[in-house]
Amino acid sequence: MVVQRVQALAEAGLSYLPSQYIQPPELRPDRHCRAEGAAEAESGSIPVLDLDTSMNPIPHLRRLCSEWGAFHVVNHGVPSRVLEKIKEAGLGFFRSPTEAKLRYACDPGSAATEGYGSRMLSKEEGVLDWRDYFDHHTLPESRRNPSRWPDFPENYRDLVLEYSDSMKVLAQRLLSMISESLNLPHSYIQDAIGEVYQNITISYYSPCPQPELALGLQSHSDMGAITLLIQDDVGGLEVLKDGEWVLAKPLSGAIIVILADQTEILTNGVYRSAVHRAIVNADQARISVATFYDPAKTQKISPALQIVTEQSPLKYSEVLYGDYVSSWYSKGPQGKRNIDALLIQQ
């Protein structure tokens, strides 16, 4: 299967969008986004959580997890140098000659394989995202093989390893706080996830000739436990809130937290995974770095029984995470939440 890279199409100077990238009318981006609430309106974006422990962030975290499922965090402890260097490394890779990048091409016939690609799903049908990416398998360490990652620009592999370690620490801290916010033992969600599988995906969104017809990444909720994302100052991430799309306006030094489906299951729906997407523009390329923190495929995930009560009955069936992943990749997101298939009819 020959897969055309989006960046190559963009650099060819097309004045029109190829048909395989045209979204159906009901899924096309709405250029009018809003901010929610007074505090959020002030920043024109999704809300911000300050992790400064002297301010007791738990009550605010509880509200953001139940009402939004996606928010910026500041005072998170990750040096700004680490955030900027990984974005610079990603840009350096995507700005390199095509033949150099293709040395690290992923298998186009398999879903979500490690490497440089453009098509995340293995199925042929369906509208394509206006995006290229590089996916790194970073945890557990037995899964790491830096020889599969670019050796350019300089220190690329070391930067990915440093970033992986920083994101692991922050994800563990956030999941501990989320557990505590529900009066669960601080290690509850971590223990329920088991051995962590971490992927780091650097996405490159080229300028699009008809951005009103395309999406960089179609609407979906993430499969795993939690996603940590950084973006450049171009912006393009949107979060669905109360039926409307809210722009995640770039915030210098912040990291975006996106709750994923397994956390919603573990919290019995008290906290919701965030539906989100990426829009594109005609003038500027955009880069983002998403770190996915997920269970092993052999792990069974079910709601915490401590949260299940007569007033809040069991909402989700137990699921083997590997089955959940297979279902997602066979069907694709389709602009929906695959987690809804696990709802127990009351």
Tab-separated table of C-alpha atoms in Angstrom:
chain	number	residue	atom	x	y	z
A	1	MET	CA	0.000	0.000	0.000
A	2	VAL	CA	1.418	3.395	-1.022
A	3	VAL	CA	0.506	6.139	1.428
A	4	GLN	CA	0.837	9.747	0.327
A	5	ARG	CA	2.310	12.011	2.996
A	6	VAL	CA	0.198	15.063	3.752
A	7	GLN	CA	3.284	17.248	3.948
A	8	ALA	CA	4.238	16.277	0.381
A	9	LEU	CA	0.765	17.222	-0.857
A	10	ALA	CA	0.925	20.571	0.908
A	11	GLU	CA	4.391	21.356	-0.411
A	12	ALA	CA	3.250	20.525	-3.948
A	13	GLY	CA	1.180	23.708	-3.826
A	14	LEU	CA	-2.267	22.194	-4.298
A	15	SER	CA	-5.074	24.744	-4.599
A	16	TYR	CA	-7.740	22.195	-3.707
A	17	LEU	CA	-8.219	19.492	-1.091
A	18	PRO	CA	-8.007	15.903	-2.421
A	19	SER	CA	-11.324	14.109	-2.027
A	20	GLN	CA	-10.025	11.539	0.500
A	21	TYR	CA	-9.501	14.369	3.019
A	22	ILE	CA	-12.909	16.056	2.654
A	23	GLN	CA	-15.038	15.584	5.750
A	24	PRO	CA	-18.820	15.086	5.422
A	25	PRO	CA	-20.706	18.356	6.020
A	26	GLU	CA	-21.841	17.431	9.537
A	27	LEU	CA	-18.247	16.829	10.700
A	28	ARG	CA	-16.568	19.845	9.125
A	29	PRO	CA	-15.018	22.354	11.510
A	30	ASP	CA	-17.145	25.191	12.784
A	31	ARG	CA	-14.988	28.277	12.743
A	32	HIS	CA	-16.904	29.780	15.665
A	33	CYS	CA	-15.674	28.470	19.023
A	34	ARG	CA	-16.514	29.738	22.473
A	35	ALA	CA	-15.026	29.876	25.930
A	36	GLU	CA	-16.956	28.566	28.925
A	37	GLY	CA	-17.510	30.409	32.196
A	38	ALA	CA	-15.957	33.573	33.556
A	39	ALA	CA	-12.532	32.179	34.426
A	40	GLU	CA	-12.246	30.314	31.135
A	41	ALA	CA	-13.490	33.303	29.111
A	42	GLU	CA	-10.689	35.371	30.560
A	43	SER	CA	-8.156	33.123	28.862
A	44	GLY	CA	-10.356	32.466	25.800
A	45	SER	CA	-9.668	28.774	26.145
A	46	ILE	CA	-10.163	25.613	28.136
A	47	PRO	CA	-9.624	26.072	31.897
A	48	VAL	CA	-6.306	26.133	33.734
A	49	LEU	CA	-5.358	24.104	36.822
A	50	ASP	CA	-2.484	25.358	38.970
A	51	LEU	CA	-0.685	22.379	40.501
A	52	ASP	CA	1.012	24.509	43.167
A	53	THR	CA	0.401	22.352	46.243
A	54	SER	CA	0.187	25.400	48.513
A	55	MET	CA	-3.083	26.250	46.747
A	56	ASN	CA	-4.716	22.805	47.303
A	57	PRO	CA	-5.586	21.985	43.678
A	58	ILE	CA	-7.792	18.960	44.511
A	59	PRO	CA	-11.185	20.757	44.653
A	60	HIS	CA	-10.507	22.531	41.345
A	61	LEU	CA	-9.242	19.279	39.814
A	62	ARG	CA	-12.460	17.536	40.866
A	63	ARG	CA	-14.573	20.164	39.081
A	64	LEU	CA	-12.487	20.153	35.906
A	65	CYS	CA	-12.482	16.355	35.662
A	66	SER	CA	-16.252	16.140	36.080
A	67	GLU	CA	-17.204	19.135	33.929
A	68	TRP	CA	-14.485	19.244	31.257
A	69	GLY	CA	-12.163	16.239	31.098
A	70	ALA	CA	-9.529	18.476	29.474
A	71	PHE	CA	-7.591	21.407	30.911
A	72	HIS	CA	-4.207	23.106	31.008
A	73	VAL	CA	-1.896	22.499	33.959
A	74	VAL	CA	0.740	24.985	35.110
A	75	ASN	CA	3.383	24.680	37.844
A	76	HIS	CA	3.586	21.048	36.776
A	77	GLY	CA	7.285	20.605	37.477
A	78	VAL	CA	8.442	19.848	33.925
A	79	PRO	CA	11.167	22.320	32.879
A	80	SER	CA	10.223	24.548	29.943
A	81	ARG	CA	13.507	23.514	28.318
A	82	VAL	CA	12.258	19.910	28.080
A	83	LEU	CA	8.987	21.029	26.456
A	84	GLU	CA	10.657	23.334	23.938
A	85	LYS	CA	13.408	20.884	22.971
A	86	ILE	CA	10.987	18.073	22.077
A	87	LYS	CA	8.962	20.434	19.875
A	88	GLU	CA	12.156	21.644	18.193
A	89	ALA	CA	13.256	18.052	17.606
A	90	GLY	CA	9.912	17.199	16.029
A	91	LEU	CA	10.063	20.219	13.737
A	92	GLY	CA	13.609	19.318	12.780
A	93	PHE	CA	12.499	15.841	11.745
A	94	PHE	CA	9.529	16.950	9.675
A	95	ARG	CA	11.566	19.659	7.952
A	96	SER	CA	14.158	17.089	6.872
A	97	PRO	CA	14.297	15.650	3.330
A	98	THR	CA	11.579	13.126	2.510
A	99	GLU	CA	14.029	10.332	1.724
A	100	ALA	CA	15.593	10.676	5.181
A	101	LYS	CA	12.210	10.541	6.904
A	102	LEU	CA	11.080	7.514	4.894
A	103	ARG	CA	13.881	5.451	6.452
A	104	TYR	CA	11.676	5.415	9.542
A	105	ALA	CA	8.326	4.803	7.847
A	106	CYS	CA	5.849	2.664	9.750
A	107	ASP	CA	4.034	-0.318	8.246
A	108	PRO	CA	1.077	1.185	6.299
A	109	GLY	CA	-0.811	-2.117	6.435
A	110	SER	CA	-0.966	-2.306	10.235
A	111	ALA	CA	-2.735	-0.105	12.761
A	112	ALA	CA	-0.699	2.248	14.976
A	113	THR	CA	2.737	0.818	14.289
A	114	GLU	CA	5.795	2.686	15.496
A	115	GLY	CA	7.387	5.156	13.118
A	116	TYR	CA	6.665	7.851	10.555
A	117	GLY	CA	3.207	7.726	9.036
A	118	SER	CA	0.050	9.487	7.919
A	119	ARG	CA	-2.694	6.881	8.247
A	120	MET	CA	-3.369	5.709	11.815
A	121	LEU	CA	-6.025	3.116	10.933
A	122	SER	CA	-5.391	0.028	8.825
A	123	LYS	CA	-8.741	0.081	7.030
A	124	GLU	CA	-8.871	1.596	3.550
A	125	GLU	CA	-12.239	3.321	3.665
A	126	GLY	CA	-13.032	6.517	5.546
A	127	VAL	CA	-11.927	10.123	5.368
A	128	LEU	CA	-8.252	10.737	6.103
A	129	ASP	CA	-6.829	13.219	8.597
A	130	TRP	CA	-4.722	16.123	7.303
A	131	ARG	CA	-1.750	15.082	9.426
A	132	ASP	CA	1.604	13.313	9.423
A	133	TYR	CA	3.062	11.861	12.618
A	134	PHE	CA	5.888	9.953	14.254
A	135	ASP	CA	4.892	7.472	16.943
A	136	HIS	CA	7.439	6.329	19.533
A	137	HIS	CA	6.967	3.301	21.808
A	138	THR	CA	8.579	4.492	25.039
A	139	LEU	CA	7.251	2.401	27.969
A	140	PRO	CA	7.690	-0.152	29.367
A	141	GLU	CA	11.427	0.079	28.877
A	142	SER	CA	11.502	-3.431	27.418
A	143	ARG	CA	9.495	-1.984	24.518
A	144	ARG	CA	11.858	0.914	23.869
A	145	ASN	CA	14.064	0.594	20.812
A	146	PRO	CA	15.613	3.983	20.048
A	147	SER	CA	17.175	2.595	16.857
A	148	ARG	CA	13.662	2.837	15.379
A	149	TRP	CA	13.633	6.575	16.061
A	150	PRO	CA	15.398	9.207	13.953
A	151	ASP	CA	19.045	9.962	14.613
A	152	PHE	CA	18.455	13.514	13.389
A	153	PRO	CA	18.311	16.288	14.397
A	154	GLU	CA	21.119	16.027	16.920
A	155	ASN	CA	20.248	14.332	20.230
A	156	TYR	CA	16.721	13.450	19.013
A	157	ARG	CA	16.693	10.055	20.723
A	158	ASP	CA	18.018	11.407	24.019
A	159	LEU	CA	15.400	14.161	23.975
A	160	VAL	CA	12.598	11.629	23.486
A	161	LEU	CA	13.866	9.544	26.404
A	162	GLU	CA	14.113	12.590	28.674
A	163	TYR	CA	10.622	13.696	27.657
A	164	SER	CA	9.234	10.194	28.234
A	165	ASP	CA	10.579	10.127	31.786
A	166	SER	CA	9.199	13.606	32.561
A	167	MET	CA	5.735	12.721	31.273
A	168	LYS	CA	5.695	9.482	33.262
A	169	VAL	CA	6.315	11.371	36.498
A	170	LEU	CA	3.609	13.948	35.734
A	171	ALA	CA	1.047	11.313	34.678
A	172	GLN	CA	1.638	9.390	37.909
A	173	ARG	CA	1.207	12.565	39.929
A	174	LEU	CA	-2.036	13.479	38.169
A	175	LEU	CA	-3.535	10.007	38.466
A	176	SER	CA	-2.690	9.981	42.169
A	177	MET	CA	-4.457	13.326	42.571
A	178	ILE	CA	-7.465	12.089	40.600
A	179	SER	CA	-7.714	9.030	42.857
A	180	GLU	CA	-7.505	11.194	45.971
A	181	SER	CA	-10.146	13.581	44.608
A	182	LEU	CA	-12.612	10.653	44.673
A	183	ASN	CA	-11.556	9.555	48.167
A	184	LEU	CA	-9.842	6.507	46.740
A	185	PRO	CA	-6.358	5.375	47.820
A	186	HIS	CA	-3.833	7.589	46.047
A	187	SER	CA	-2.443	4.618	44.090
A	188	TYR	CA	-5.858	3.233	43.078
A	189	ILE	CA	-5.921	4.224	39.391
A	190	GLN	CA	-2.224	3.435	38.960
A	191	ASP	CA	-2.759	-0.029	40.417
A	192	ALA	CA	-5.851	-0.589	38.277
A	193	ILE	CA	-3.923	0.309	35.137
A	194	GLY	CA	-1.080	-2.048	35.979
A	195	GLU	CA	2.047	-1.998	33.861
A	196	VAL	CA	2.002	1.248	31.909
A	197	TYR	CA	2.308	1.442	28.141
A	198	GLN	CA	3.417	4.886	27.007
A	199	ASN	CA	3.472	6.137	23.422
A	200	ILE	CA	4.688	9.571	22.353
A	201	THR	CA	3.224	10.852	19.096
A	202	ILE	CA	4.596	13.978	17.430
A	203	SER	CA	2.024	15.277	14.948
A	204	TYR	CA	2.710	17.702	12.103
A	205	TYR	CA	-0.237	19.514	10.548
A	206	SER	CA	0.737	21.097	7.221
A	207	PRO	CA	-1.019	24.182	5.847
A	208	CYS	CA	-4.244	23.036	4.175
A	209	PRO	CA	-5.603	24.508	0.902
A	210	GLN	CA	-9.227	24.237	2.100
A	211	PRO	CA	-9.155	24.025	5.905
A	212	GLU	CA	-12.922	24.517	6.172
A	213	LEU	CA	-13.375	21.052	4.594
A	214	ALA	CA	-10.741	19.083	6.529
A	215	LEU	CA	-9.704	18.026	9.998
A	216	GLY	CA	-6.176	17.460	11.226
A	217	LEU	CA	-7.547	14.844	13.592
A	218	GLN	CA	-11.170	13.811	13.612
A	219	SER	CA	-13.368	13.956	16.687
A	220	HIS	CA	-12.646	11.197	19.222
A	221	SER	CA	-11.937	10.385	22.850
A	222	ASP	CA	-8.630	8.706	23.684
A	223	MET	CA	-8.598	4.989	24.485
A	224	GLY	CA	-6.267	4.780	27.459
A	225	ALA	CA	-6.044	6.388	30.906
A	226	ILE	CA	-4.662	9.900	30.427
A	227	THR	CA	-3.055	11.939	27.651
A	228	LEU	CA	-0.597	14.803	28.148
A	229	LEU	CA	-0.238	17.165	25.200
A	230	ILE	CA	1.852	20.181	24.324
A	231	GLN	CA	1.451	22.335	21.241
A	232	ASP	CA	3.165	25.253	19.541
A	233	ASP	CA	1.761	28.787	19.409
A	234	VAL	CA	-0.276	28.136	16.242
A	235	GLY	CA	-3.014	26.204	18.041
A	236	GLY	CA	-5.740	23.974	16.657
A	237	LEU	CA	-6.858	21.596	19.411
A	238	GLU	CA	-10.583	21.837	20.207
A	239	VAL	CA	-12.515	20.199	23.054
A	240	LEU	CA	-16.232	19.380	22.923
A	241	LYS	CA	-18.109	20.981	25.845
A	242	ASP	CA	-21.911	21.012	26.114
A	243	GLY	CA	-22.285	20.369	22.389
A	244	GLU	CA	-19.921	23.138	21.286
A	245	TRP	CA	-16.266	23.161	20.332
A	246	VAL	CA	-13.938	25.128	22.615
A	247	LEU	CA	-10.475	26.099	21.426
A	248	ALA	CA	-7.530	25.033	23.576
A	249	LYS	CA	-5.735	28.316	23.099
A	250	PRO	CA	-1.944	27.918	23.329
A	251	LEU	CA	-0.649	28.801	26.782
A	252	SER	CA	3.099	29.174	27.150
A	253	GLY	CA	4.673	26.547	29.389
A	254	ALA	CA	1.391	24.742	30.055
A	255	ILE	CA	0.619	21.075	29.428
A	256	ILE	CA	-2.859	19.995	28.348
A	257	VAL	CA	-4.368	17.105	30.303
A	258	ILE	CA	-6.957	14.990	28.465
A	259	LEU	CA	-8.803	12.325	30.435
A	260	ALA	CA	-9.225	9.116	28.427
A	261	ASP	CA	-11.809	6.335	28.345
A	262	GLN	CA	-10.300	3.946	30.903
A	263	THR	CA	-10.300	6.681	33.535
A	264	GLU	CA	-13.986	7.279	32.852
A	265	ILE	CA	-14.647	3.558	33.329
A	266	LEU	CA	-12.567	3.389	36.521
A	267	THR	CA	-14.435	6.376	37.982
A	268	ASN	CA	-17.824	4.913	36.935
A	269	GLY	CA	-18.535	7.975	34.823
A	270	VAL	CA	-18.000	10.489	37.622
A	271	TYR	CA	-15.197	11.857	35.458
A	272	ARG	CA	-15.665	11.899	31.675
A	273	SER	CA	-13.147	11.368	28.923
A	274	ALA	CA	-12.863	14.411	26.688
A	275	VAL	CA	-13.982	14.382	23.059
A	276	HIS	CA	-11.511	16.460	21.068
A	277	ARG	CA	-10.255	17.103	17.549
A	278	ALA	CA	-7.644	19.136	15.668
A	279	ILE	CA	-8.488	21.773	13.090
A	280	VAL	CA	-6.062	23.046	10.459
A	281	ASN	CA	-5.402	26.352	8.733
A	282	ALA	CA	-4.263	27.572	5.338
A	283	ASP	CA	-1.187	29.543	6.377
A	284	GLN	CA	0.881	27.894	9.097
A	285	ALA	CA	2.138	24.429	9.904
A	286	ARG	CA	1.405	23.274	13.460
A	287	ILE	CA	3.125	20.738	15.687
A	288	SER	CA	1.925	18.958	18.823
A	289	VAL	CA	3.355	16.242	21.067
A	290	ALA	CA	0.898	13.838	22.707
A	291	THR	CA	1.950	11.353	25.387
A	292	PHE	CA	-0.474	8.477	25.907
A	293	TYR	CA	-0.442	6.697	29.262
A	294	ASP	CA	-2.322	3.424	28.885
A	295	PRO	CA	-2.878	-0.016	30.477
A	296	ALA	CA	-1.373	-3.203	29.105
A	297	LYS	CA	-3.645	-4.981	26.646
A	298	THR	CA	-3.968	-7.892	29.101
A	299	GLN	CA	-5.393	-5.634	31.819
A	300	LYS	CA	-9.078	-5.812	32.753
A	301	ILE	CA	-10.658	-2.456	33.548
A	302	SER	CA	-13.839	-1.974	35.582
A	303	PRO	CA	-15.377	0.725	37.802
A	304	ALA	CA	-14.056	1.212	41.334
A	305	LEU	CA	-16.581	-0.501	43.581
A	306	GLN	CA	-15.984	2.149	46.249
A	307	ILE	CA	-17.726	4.645	43.951
A	308	VAL	CA	-20.682	2.403	43.080
A	309	THR	CA	-23.690	3.044	45.336
A	310	GLU	CA	-27.451	2.685	45.218
A	311	GLN	CA	-27.608	6.331	44.156
A	312	SER	CA	-24.784	5.857	41.625
A	313	PRO	CA	-25.209	2.306	40.274
A	314	LEU	CA	-22.688	0.445	38.159
A	315	LYS	CA	-22.471	2.254	34.816
A	316	TYR	CA	-19.886	0.334	32.765
A	317	SER	CA	-19.162	-3.320	32.044
A	318	GLU	CA	-15.695	-4.709	32.651
A	319	VAL	CA	-13.519	-4.670	29.549
A	320	LEU	CA	-10.234	-6.289	28.556
A	321	TYR	CA	-8.160	-3.348	27.361
A	322	GLY	CA	-6.778	-5.249	24.388
A	323	ASP	CA	-10.318	-5.891	23.148
A	324	TYR	CA	-11.128	-2.221	23.548
A	325	VAL	CA	-8.093	-1.206	21.489
A	326	SER	CA	-8.909	-3.726	18.736
A	327	SER	CA	-12.451	-2.410	18.505
A	328	TRP	CA	-11.244	1.184	18.247
A	329	TYR	CA	-8.795	0.462	15.459
A	330	SER	CA	-11.188	-1.752	13.482
A	331	LYS	CA	-14.010	0.817	13.503
A	332	GLY	CA	-12.163	4.079	13.902
A	333	PRO	CA	-13.418	6.934	16.058
A	334	GLN	CA	-16.204	7.929	13.635
A	335	GLY	CA	-16.612	11.152	15.603
A	336	LYS	CA	-18.043	9.181	18.530
A	337	ARG	CA	-17.108	7.810	21.944
A	338	ASN	CA	-16.475	4.078	21.712
A	339	ILE	CA	-16.840	3.860	25.483
A	340	ASP	CA	-20.619	4.254	25.125
A	341	ALA	CA	-20.801	0.652	23.866
A	342	LEU	CA	-19.904	-0.487	27.411
A	343	LEU	CA	-22.771	1.348	29.107
A	344	ILE	CA	-24.987	-0.881	31.244
A	345	GLN	CA	-28.669	-0.293	30.547
A	346	GLN	CA	-30.342	0.694	33.798
